[in-house]
């Protein structure tokens, strides 16, 4: 019976449409309660095609890439907390990142936080133009790299700052972590309309409205798990700019990997098949084109 259905499908549009769409997580981290091998095993067991893992420690990224380069896509970030090992937000940050990227050890930069501890500035718009960040933007621009930044777009000043960065560094592929965290579809729509080098990962935004521990006010999902109409309209208007991501970090979140993928599948299912592929894996893969990760063993 299945074979006959497939023959019918081939006659119409091909059996590819009956296959499960692969997913790539465009934003996750090493977690403190698992070894890297244990964490990667959890990602593999979920059925993901690949995962972007971000960490500020060059040694950790080199090791992860050398041992799991068929599956892990390493990004080099900046330490947000004092206890984190690795690159810190200093005048030497960009040079250190440039060295690791030139080795071919990473495919991109980020997640670069605006709110480091101790704080450098009182607001995200001012933090974005910290003098130690500007060389990082210049590096990503010079090498046409993806740069993932965590920024809360909650005021016109922050929106203007993001717009200025995207405009002044046009070759950089600027990815807004969590789609700007609290940015609404109108704000994000203006930014995406204006800047073809701006993208958004949907980590946290695809958490269910009820949340896992507490409600998620930043979700783009309705209570039934469908995309909110205004967000679906924005995604359909910019089908090449959004990407699935989970932000696996901390001790609790690895438990939700499979649920997050299932939630995304349900949310994306009503969309055209081509758009589902773009969101699930195609857009992040396109941004990473030319990078050697994931590489075959």
mmCIF file of N, CA, C and O in Angstrom, residues 63-144:
data_model
loop_
_atom_site.group_PDB
_atom_site.id
_atom_site.type_symbol
_atom_site.label_atom_id
_atom_site.label_comp_id
_atom_site.label_asym_id
_atom_site.label_seq_id
_atom_site.Cartn_x
_atom_site.Cartn_y
_atom_site.Cartn_z
ATOM 1 N N UNK A 63 38.261 21.378 20.397
ATOM 2 C CA UNK A 63 38.072 19.983 20.771
ATOM 3 C C UNK A 63 36.737 19.452 20.265
ATOM 4 O O UNK A 63 36.665 18.343 19.719
ATOM 5 N N UNK A 64 35.692 20.243 20.415
ATOM 6 C CA UNK A 64 34.369 19.812 19.972
ATOM 7 C C UNK A 64 34.347 19.591 18.464
ATOM 8 O O UNK A 64 33.804 18.597 17.966
ATOM 9 N N UNK A 65 34.957 20.503 17.737
ATOM 10 C CA UNK A 65 34.990 20.367 16.285
ATOM 11 C C UNK A 65 35.824 19.198 15.816
ATOM 12 O O UNK A 65 35.477 18.519 14.844
ATOM 13 N N UNK A 66 36.929 18.934 16.510
ATOM 14 C CA UNK A 66 37.796 17.840 16.079
ATOM 15 C C UNK A 66 37.152 16.478 16.326
ATOM 16 O O UNK A 66 37.392 15.534 15.576
ATOM 17 N N UNK A 67 36.334 16.366 17.374
ATOM 18 C CA UNK A 67 35.756 15.066 17.714
ATOM 19 C C UNK A 67 34.325 14.878 17.233
ATOM 20 O O UNK A 67 33.869 13.748 17.084
ATOM 21 N N UNK A 68 33.626 15.962 16.981
ATOM 22 C CA UNK A 68 32.220 15.857 16.553
ATOM 23 C C UNK A 68 31.944 16.728 15.332
ATOM 24 O O UNK A 68 30.842 17.239 15.159
ATOM 25 N N UNK A 69 32.951 16.867 14.489
ATOM 26 C CA UNK A 69 32.829 17.756 13.344
ATOM 27 C C UNK A 69 31.852 17.305 12.279
ATOM 28 O O UNK A 69 31.536 18.076 11.380
ATOM 29 N N UNK A 70 31.372 16.077 12.372
ATOM 30 C CA UNK A 70 30.360 15.606 11.426
ATOM 31 C C UNK A 70 28.964 16.074 11.819
ATOM 32 O O UNK A 70 28.012 15.894 11.049
ATOM 33 N N UNK A 71 28.838 16.683 13.000
ATOM 34 C CA UNK A 71 27.513 17.001 13.532
ATOM 35 C C UNK A 71 27.447 18.389 14.174
ATOM 36 O O UNK A 71 26.447 19.087 14.046
ATOM 37 N N UNK A 72 28.500 18.793 14.851
ATOM 38 C CA UNK A 72 28.526 20.064 15.571
ATOM 39 C C UNK A 72 29.107 21.162 14.694
ATOM 40 O O UNK A 72 30.134 20.969 14.040
ATOM 41 N N UNK A 73 28.465 22.322 14.691
ATOM 42 C CA UNK A 73 28.939 23.518 13.993
ATOM 43 C C UNK A 73 29.384 24.500 15.068
ATOM 44 O O UNK A 73 28.553 25.094 15.758
ATOM 45 N N UNK A 74 30.690 24.693 15.280
ATOM 46 C CA UNK A 74 31.152 25.534 16.383
ATOM 47 C C UNK A 74 31.086 27.034 16.054
ATOM 48 O O UNK A 74 31.465 27.458 14.967
ATOM 49 N N UNK A 75 30.586 27.810 17.024
ATOM 50 C CA UNK A 75 30.622 29.277 16.991
ATOM 51 C C UNK A 75 31.399 29.737 18.222
ATOM 52 O O UNK A 75 31.270 29.147 19.299
ATOM 53 N N UNK A 76 32.162 30.797 18.072
ATOM 54 C CA UNK A 76 32.959 31.320 19.184
ATOM 55 C C UNK A 76 32.284 32.558 19.756
ATOM 56 O O UNK A 76 32.051 33.540 19.050
ATOM 57 N N UNK A 77 31.975 32.502 21.052
ATOM 58 C CA UNK A 77 31.249 33.593 21.686
ATOM 59 C C UNK A 77 32.151 34.384 22.616
ATOM 60 O O UNK A 77 33.377 34.196 22.647
ATOM 61 N N UNK A 78 31.539 35.272 23.375
ATOM 62 C CA UNK A 78 32.227 36.073 24.386
ATOM 63 C C UNK A 78 31.615 35.749 25.743
ATOM 64 O O UNK A 78 30.385 35.653 25.867
ATOM 65 N N UNK A 79 32.453 35.553 26.744
ATOM 66 C CA UNK A 79 31.984 35.159 28.070
ATOM 67 C C UNK A 79 31.074 36.234 28.659
ATOM 68 O O UNK A 79 31.437 37.410 28.713
ATOM 69 N N UNK A 80 29.916 35.805 29.114
ATOM 70 C CA UNK A 80 28.971 36.739 29.728
ATOM 71 C C UNK A 80 29.204 36.886 31.225
ATOM 72 O O UNK A 80 29.007 37.958 31.795
ATOM 73 N N UNK A 81 29.640 35.787 31.882
ATOM 74 C CA UNK A 81 29.804 35.771 33.332
ATOM 75 C C UNK A 81 31.281 35.672 33.701
ATOM 76 O O UNK A 81 32.073 35.070 32.974
ATOM 77 N N UNK A 82 31.666 36.219 34.848
ATOM 78 C CA UNK A 82 33.084 36.190 35.238
ATOM 79 C C UNK A 82 33.652 34.788 35.378
ATOM 80 O O UNK A 82 34.845 34.574 35.138
ATOM 81 N N UNK A 83 32.815 33.824 35.763
ATOM 82 C CA UNK A 83 33.316 32.468 35.988
ATOM 83 C C UNK A 83 33.494 31.663 34.701
ATOM 84 O O UNK A 83 34.027 30.550 34.725
ATOM 85 N N UNK A 84 33.065 32.183 33.586
ATOM 86 C CA UNK A 84 33.201 31.468 32.324
ATOM 87 C C UNK A 84 34.643 31.533 31.823
ATOM 88 O O UNK A 84 35.289 32.574 31.896
ATOM 89 N N UNK A 85 35.110 30.416 31.266
ATOM 90 C CA UNK A 85 36.431 30.386 30.646
ATOM 91 C C UNK A 85 36.332 30.921 29.221
ATOM 92 O O UNK A 85 35.295 30.802 28.571
ATOM 93 N N UNK A 86 37.425 31.515 28.752
ATOM 94 C CA UNK A 86 37.477 31.892 27.346
ATOM 95 C C UNK A 86 37.583 33.385 27.116
ATOM 96 O O UNK A 86 38.015 34.147 27.974
ATOM 97 N N UNK A 87 37.167 33.804 25.926
ATOM 98 C CA UNK A 87 37.339 35.177 25.473
ATOM 99 C C UNK A 87 36.385 36.105 26.215
ATOM 100 O O UNK A 87 35.197 35.824 26.360
ATOM 101 N N UNK A 88 36.914 37.212 26.674
ATOM 102 C CA UNK A 88 36.129 38.207 27.389
ATOM 103 C C UNK A 88 36.011 39.467 26.530
ATOM 104 O O UNK A 88 36.735 39.650 25.544
ATOM 105 N N UNK A 89 35.079 40.324 26.909
ATOM 106 C CA UNK A 89 34.884 41.572 26.179
ATOM 107 C C UNK A 89 35.977 42.559 26.586
ATOM 108 O O UNK A 89 35.846 43.308 27.556
ATOM 109 N N UNK A 90 37.062 42.537 25.837
ATOM 110 C CA UNK A 90 38.223 43.388 26.075
ATOM 111 C C UNK A 90 38.691 43.929 24.727
ATOM 112 O O UNK A 90 38.208 43.494 23.663
ATOM 113 N N UNK A 91 39.655 44.842 24.713
ATOM 114 C CA UNK A 91 40.186 45.318 23.428
ATOM 115 C C UNK A 91 40.817 44.216 22.588
ATOM 116 O O UNK A 91 40.990 44.395 21.369
ATOM 117 N N UNK A 92 41.149 43.072 23.202
ATOM 118 C CA UNK A 92 41.785 41.970 22.465
ATOM 119 C C UNK A 92 40.790 40.923 21.965
ATOM 120 O O UNK A 92 41.192 39.941 21.339
ATOM 121 N N UNK A 93 39.507 41.107 22.236
ATOM 122 C CA UNK A 93 38.520 40.076 21.920
ATOM 123 C C UNK A 93 38.487 39.746 20.430
ATOM 124 O O UNK A 93 38.536 38.583 20.027
ATOM 125 N N UNK A 94 38.383 40.767 19.590
ATOM 126 C CA UNK A 94 38.263 40.520 18.154
ATOM 127 C C UNK A 94 39.493 39.828 17.596
ATOM 128 O O UNK A 94 39.381 38.925 16.752
ATOM 129 N N UNK A 95 40.678 40.227 18.048
ATOM 130 C CA UNK A 95 41.908 39.598 17.553
ATOM 131 C C UNK A 95 41.959 38.131 17.933
ATOM 132 O O UNK A 95 42.367 37.279 17.122
ATOM 133 N N UNK A 96 41.533 37.801 19.151
ATOM 134 C CA UNK A 96 41.514 36.405 19.577
ATOM 135 C C UNK A 96 40.518 35.600 18.757
ATOM 136 O O UNK A 96 40.797 34.464 18.341
ATOM 137 N N UNK A 97 39.359 36.175 18.498
ATOM 138 C CA UNK A 97 38.354 35.492 17.683
ATOM 139 C C UNK A 97 38.854 35.304 16.251
ATOM 140 O O UNK A 97 38.626 34.254 15.641
ATOM 141 N N UNK A 98 39.538 36.303 15.722
ATOM 142 C CA UNK A 98 40.060 36.218 14.354
ATOM 143 C C UNK A 98 41.049 35.075 14.206
ATOM 144 O O UNK A 98 41.061 34.365 13.186
ATOM 145 N N UNK A 99 41.877 34.871 15.216
ATOM 146 C CA UNK A 99 42.869 33.791 15.168
ATOM 147 C C UNK A 99 42.195 32.435 15.102
ATOM 148 O O UNK A 99 42.567 31.580 14.276
ATOM 149 N N UNK A 100 41.189 32.224 15.934
ATOM 150 C CA UNK A 100 40.503 30.928 15.967
ATOM 151 C C UNK A 100 39.734 30.698 14.669
ATOM 152 O O UNK A 100 39.749 29.600 14.107
ATOM 153 N N UNK A 101 39.087 31.732 14.153
ATOM 154 C CA UNK A 101 38.339 31.589 12.904
ATOM 155 C C UNK A 101 39.276 31.310 11.744
ATOM 156 O O UNK A 101 38.971 30.493 10.864
ATOM 157 N N UNK A 102 40.443 31.954 11.728
ATOM 158 C CA UNK A 102 41.405 31.746 10.645
ATOM 159 C C UNK A 102 41.940 30.321 10.631
ATOM 160 O O UNK A 102 42.327 29.813 9.570
ATOM 161 N N UNK A 103 41.964 29.677 11.780
ATOM 162 C CA UNK A 103 42.385 28.267 11.853
ATOM 163 C C UNK A 103 41.371 27.336 11.201
ATOM 164 O O UNK A 103 41.677 26.163 10.948
ATOM 165 N N UNK A 104 40.152 27.817 10.984
ATOM 166 C CA UNK A 104 39.084 26.952 10.502
ATOM 167 C C UNK A 104 38.420 26.179 11.611
ATOM 168 O O UNK A 104 37.718 25.194 11.353
ATOM 169 N N UNK A 105 38.596 26.632 12.869
ATOM 170 C CA UNK A 105 38.046 25.905 14.006
ATOM 171 C C UNK A 105 36.592 26.246 14.275
ATOM 172 O O UNK A 105 35.904 25.503 14.986
ATOM 173 N N UNK A 106 36.114 27.378 13.754
ATOM 174 C CA UNK A 106 34.727 27.781 13.976
ATOM 175 C C UNK A 106 34.129 28.289 12.675
ATOM 176 O O UNK A 106 34.844 28.709 11.762
ATOM 177 N N UNK A 107 32.791 28.282 12.622
ATOM 178 C CA UNK A 107 32.074 28.723 11.425
ATOM 179 C C UNK A 107 31.461 30.104 11.574
ATOM 180 O O UNK A 107 31.014 30.689 10.591
ATOM 181 N N UNK A 108 31.390 30.590 12.804
ATOM 182 C CA UNK A 108 30.764 31.877 13.029
ATOM 183 C C UNK A 108 31.099 32.386 14.414
ATOM 184 O O UNK A 108 31.829 31.740 15.173
ATOM 185 N N UNK A 109 30.561 33.555 14.725
ATOM 186 C CA UNK A 109 30.817 34.207 16.000
ATOM 187 C C UNK A 109 29.501 34.399 16.751
ATOM 188 O O UNK A 109 28.461 34.617 16.156
ATOM 189 N N UNK A 110 29.580 34.364 18.067
ATOM 190 C CA UNK A 110 28.413 34.571 18.903
ATOM 191 C C UNK A 110 28.106 33.318 19.705
ATOM 192 O O UNK A 110 28.800 32.307 19.572
ATOM 193 N N UNK A 111 27.185 33.419 20.524
ATOM 194 C CA UNK A 111 26.277 34.504 20.823
ATOM 195 C C UNK A 111 27.015 35.571 21.628
ATOM 196 O O UNK A 111 27.530 35.291 22.700
ATOM 197 N N UNK A 112 27.044 36.785 21.104
ATOM 198 C CA UNK A 112 27.689 37.896 21.795
ATOM 199 C C UNK A 112 26.624 38.621 22.608
ATOM 200 O O UNK A 112 25.669 39.161 22.043
ATOM 201 N N UNK A 113 26.748 38.634 23.939
ATOM 202 C CA UNK A 113 25.702 39.231 24.780
ATOM 203 C C UNK A 113 25.867 40.735 24.931
ATOM 204 O O UNK A 113 26.988 41.257 24.933
ATOM 205 N N UNK A 114 24.763 41.443 25.056
ATOM 206 C CA UNK A 114 24.834 42.860 25.403
ATOM 207 C C UNK A 114 24.988 43.028 26.912
ATOM 208 O O UNK A 114 25.569 44.016 27.371
ATOM 209 N N UNK A 115 24.468 42.081 27.675
ATOM 210 C CA UNK A 115 24.435 42.239 29.131
ATOM 211 C C UNK A 115 25.459 41.325 29.799
ATOM 212 O O UNK A 115 25.129 40.242 30.293
ATOM 213 N N UNK A 116 26.697 41.760 29.760
ATOM 214 C CA UNK A 116 27.764 41.015 30.417
ATOM 215 C C UNK A 116 27.815 41.403 31.889
ATOM 216 O O UNK A 116 27.257 42.423 32.306
ATOM 217 N N UNK A 117 28.456 40.553 32.684
ATOM 218 C CA UNK A 117 28.614 40.807 34.122
ATOM 219 C C UNK A 117 30.102 40.943 34.428
ATOM 220 O O UNK A 117 30.873 40.033 34.123
ATOM 221 N N UNK A 118 30.545 42.045 35.017
ATOM 222 C CA UNK A 118 29.744 43.234 35.365
ATOM 223 C C UNK A 118 29.330 44.018 34.120
ATOM 224 O O UNK A 118 30.010 43.972 33.090
ATOM 225 N N UNK A 119 28.224 44.742 34.223
ATOM 226 C CA UNK A 119 27.666 45.459 33.083
ATOM 227 C C UNK A 119 28.624 46.529 32.579
ATOM 228 O O UNK A 119 29.304 47.189 33.367
ATOM 229 N N UNK A 120 28.679 46.679 31.270
ATOM 230 C CA UNK A 120 29.529 47.710 30.661
ATOM 231 C C UNK A 120 28.761 49.004 30.451
ATOM 232 O O UNK A 120 29.332 50.089 30.514
ATOM 233 N N UNK A 121 27.470 48.917 30.161
ATOM 234 C CA UNK A 121 26.619 50.085 29.921
ATOM 235 C C UNK A 121 25.246 49.839 30.541
ATOM 236 O O UNK A 121 24.860 48.686 30.767
ATOM 237 N N UNK A 122 24.458 50.893 30.764
ATOM 238 C CA UNK A 122 23.161 50.728 31.425
ATOM 239 C C UNK A 122 22.032 50.255 30.521
ATOM 240 O O UNK A 122 20.943 49.941 31.006
ATOM 241 N N UNK A 123 22.246 50.225 29.202
ATOM 242 C CA UNK A 123 21.168 49.829 28.296
ATOM 243 C C UNK A 123 21.752 49.129 27.079
ATOM 244 O O UNK A 123 22.929 49.281 26.741
ATOM 245 N N UNK A 124 20.890 48.352 26.385
ATOM 246 C CA UNK A 124 21.369 47.572 25.248
ATOM 247 C C UNK A 124 21.828 48.448 24.085
ATOM 248 O O UNK A 124 22.774 48.097 23.378
ATOM 249 N N UNK A 125 21.167 49.581 23.864
ATOM 250 C CA UNK A 125 21.575 50.424 22.737
ATOM 251 C C UNK A 125 22.977 50.969 22.940
ATOM 252 O O UNK A 125 23.773 51.028 21.991
ATOM 253 N N UNK A 126 23.313 51.319 24.165
ATOM 254 C CA UNK A 126 24.670 51.794 24.450
ATOM 255 C C UNK A 126 25.668 50.641 24.433
ATOM 256 O O UNK A 126 26.797 50.787 23.947
ATOM 257 N N UNK A 127 25.256 49.477 24.954
ATOM 258 C CA UNK A 127 26.154 48.326 24.981
ATOM 259 C C UNK A 127 26.552 47.891 23.577
ATOM 260 O O UNK A 127 27.686 47.456 23.348
ATOM 261 N N UNK A 128 25.633 47.996 22.633
ATOM 262 C CA UNK A 128 25.934 47.569 21.266
ATOM 263 C C UNK A 128 27.099 48.340 20.658
ATOM 264 O O UNK A 128 27.759 47.840 19.751
ATOM 265 N N UNK A 129 27.354 49.555 21.159
ATOM 266 C CA UNK A 129 28.432 50.371 20.611
ATOM 267 C C UNK A 129 29.595 50.514 21.579
ATOM 268 O O UNK A 129 30.419 51.423 21.442
ATOM 269 N N UNK A 130 29.707 49.563 22.514
ATOM 270 C CA UNK A 130 30.898 49.498 23.348
ATOM 271 C C UNK A 130 32.123 49.412 22.423
ATOM 272 O O UNK A 130 32.129 48.654 21.459
ATOM 273 N N UNK A 131 33.188 50.181 22.691
ATOM 274 C CA UNK A 131 34.349 50.182 21.789
ATOM 275 C C UNK A 131 34.975 48.813 21.566
ATOM 276 O O UNK A 131 35.581 48.582 20.502
ATOM 277 N N UNK A 132 34.820 47.897 22.516
ATOM 278 C CA UNK A 132 35.413 46.573 22.345
ATOM 279 C C UNK A 132 34.565 45.673 21.446
ATOM 280 O O UNK A 132 35.050 44.639 20.978
ATOM 281 N N UNK A 133 33.312 46.057 21.194
ATOM 282 C CA UNK A 133 32.452 45.276 20.298
ATOM 283 C C UNK A 133 32.674 45.634 18.830
ATOM 284 O O UNK A 133 32.509 44.792 17.949
ATOM 285 N N UNK A 134 33.030 46.880 18.586
ATOM 286 C CA UNK A 134 33.126 47.340 17.195
ATOM 287 C C UNK A 134 34.126 46.533 16.369
ATOM 288 O O UNK A 134 33.830 46.197 15.204
ATOM 289 N N UNK A 135 35.302 46.168 16.915
ATOM 290 C CA UNK A 135 36.204 45.320 16.121
ATOM 291 C C UNK A 135 35.630 43.927 15.835
ATOM 292 O O UNK A 135 36.011 43.307 14.831
ATOM 293 N N UNK A 136 34.732 43.441 16.694
ATOM 294 C CA UNK A 136 34.093 42.150 16.436
ATOM 295 C C UNK A 136 33.173 42.267 15.224
ATOM 296 O O UNK A 136 33.158 41.403 14.335
ATOM 297 N N UNK A 137 32.403 43.352 15.163
ATOM 298 C CA UNK A 137 31.574 43.589 13.981
ATOM 299 C C UNK A 137 32.443 43.721 12.732
ATOM 300 O O UNK A 137 32.105 43.189 11.663
ATOM 301 N N UNK A 138 33.542 44.450 12.860
ATOM 302 C CA UNK A 138 34.425 44.655 11.710
ATOM 303 C C UNK A 138 35.019 43.338 11.218
ATOM 304 O O UNK A 138 35.158 43.112 10.005
ATOM 305 N N UNK A 139 35.351 42.447 12.157
ATOM 306 C CA UNK A 139 35.868 41.127 11.788
ATOM 307 C C UNK A 139 34.816 40.336 11.017
ATOM 308 O O UNK A 139 35.108 39.764 9.951
ATOM 309 N N UNK A 140 33.601 40.281 11.555
ATOM 310 C CA UNK A 140 32.531 39.549 10.873
ATOM 311 C C UNK A 140 32.245 40.143 9.506
ATOM 312 O O UNK A 140 31.974 39.424 8.539
ATOM 313 N N UNK A 141 32.327 41.459 9.398
ATOM 314 C CA UNK A 141 32.073 42.121 8.124
ATOM 315 C C UNK A 141 33.173 41.814 7.117
ATOM 316 O O UNK A 141 32.910 41.487 5.953
ATOM 317 N N UNK A 142 34.432 41.877 7.557
ATOM 318 C CA UNK A 142 35.556 41.646 6.651
ATOM 319 C C UNK A 142 35.551 40.225 6.095
ATOM 320 O O UNK A 142 35.922 40.009 4.942
ATOM 321 N N UNK A 143 35.121 39.270 6.912
ATOM 322 C CA UNK A 143 35.150 37.865 6.505
ATOM 323 C C UNK A 143 33.767 37.325 6.140
ATOM 324 O O UNK A 143 33.617 36.130 5.909
ATOM 325 N N UNK A 144 32.767 38.206 6.095
ATOM 326 C CA UNK A 144 31.389 37.829 5.739
ATOM 327 C C UNK A 144 30.884 36.671 6.596
ATOM 328 O O UNK A 144 30.310 35.711 6.095
#
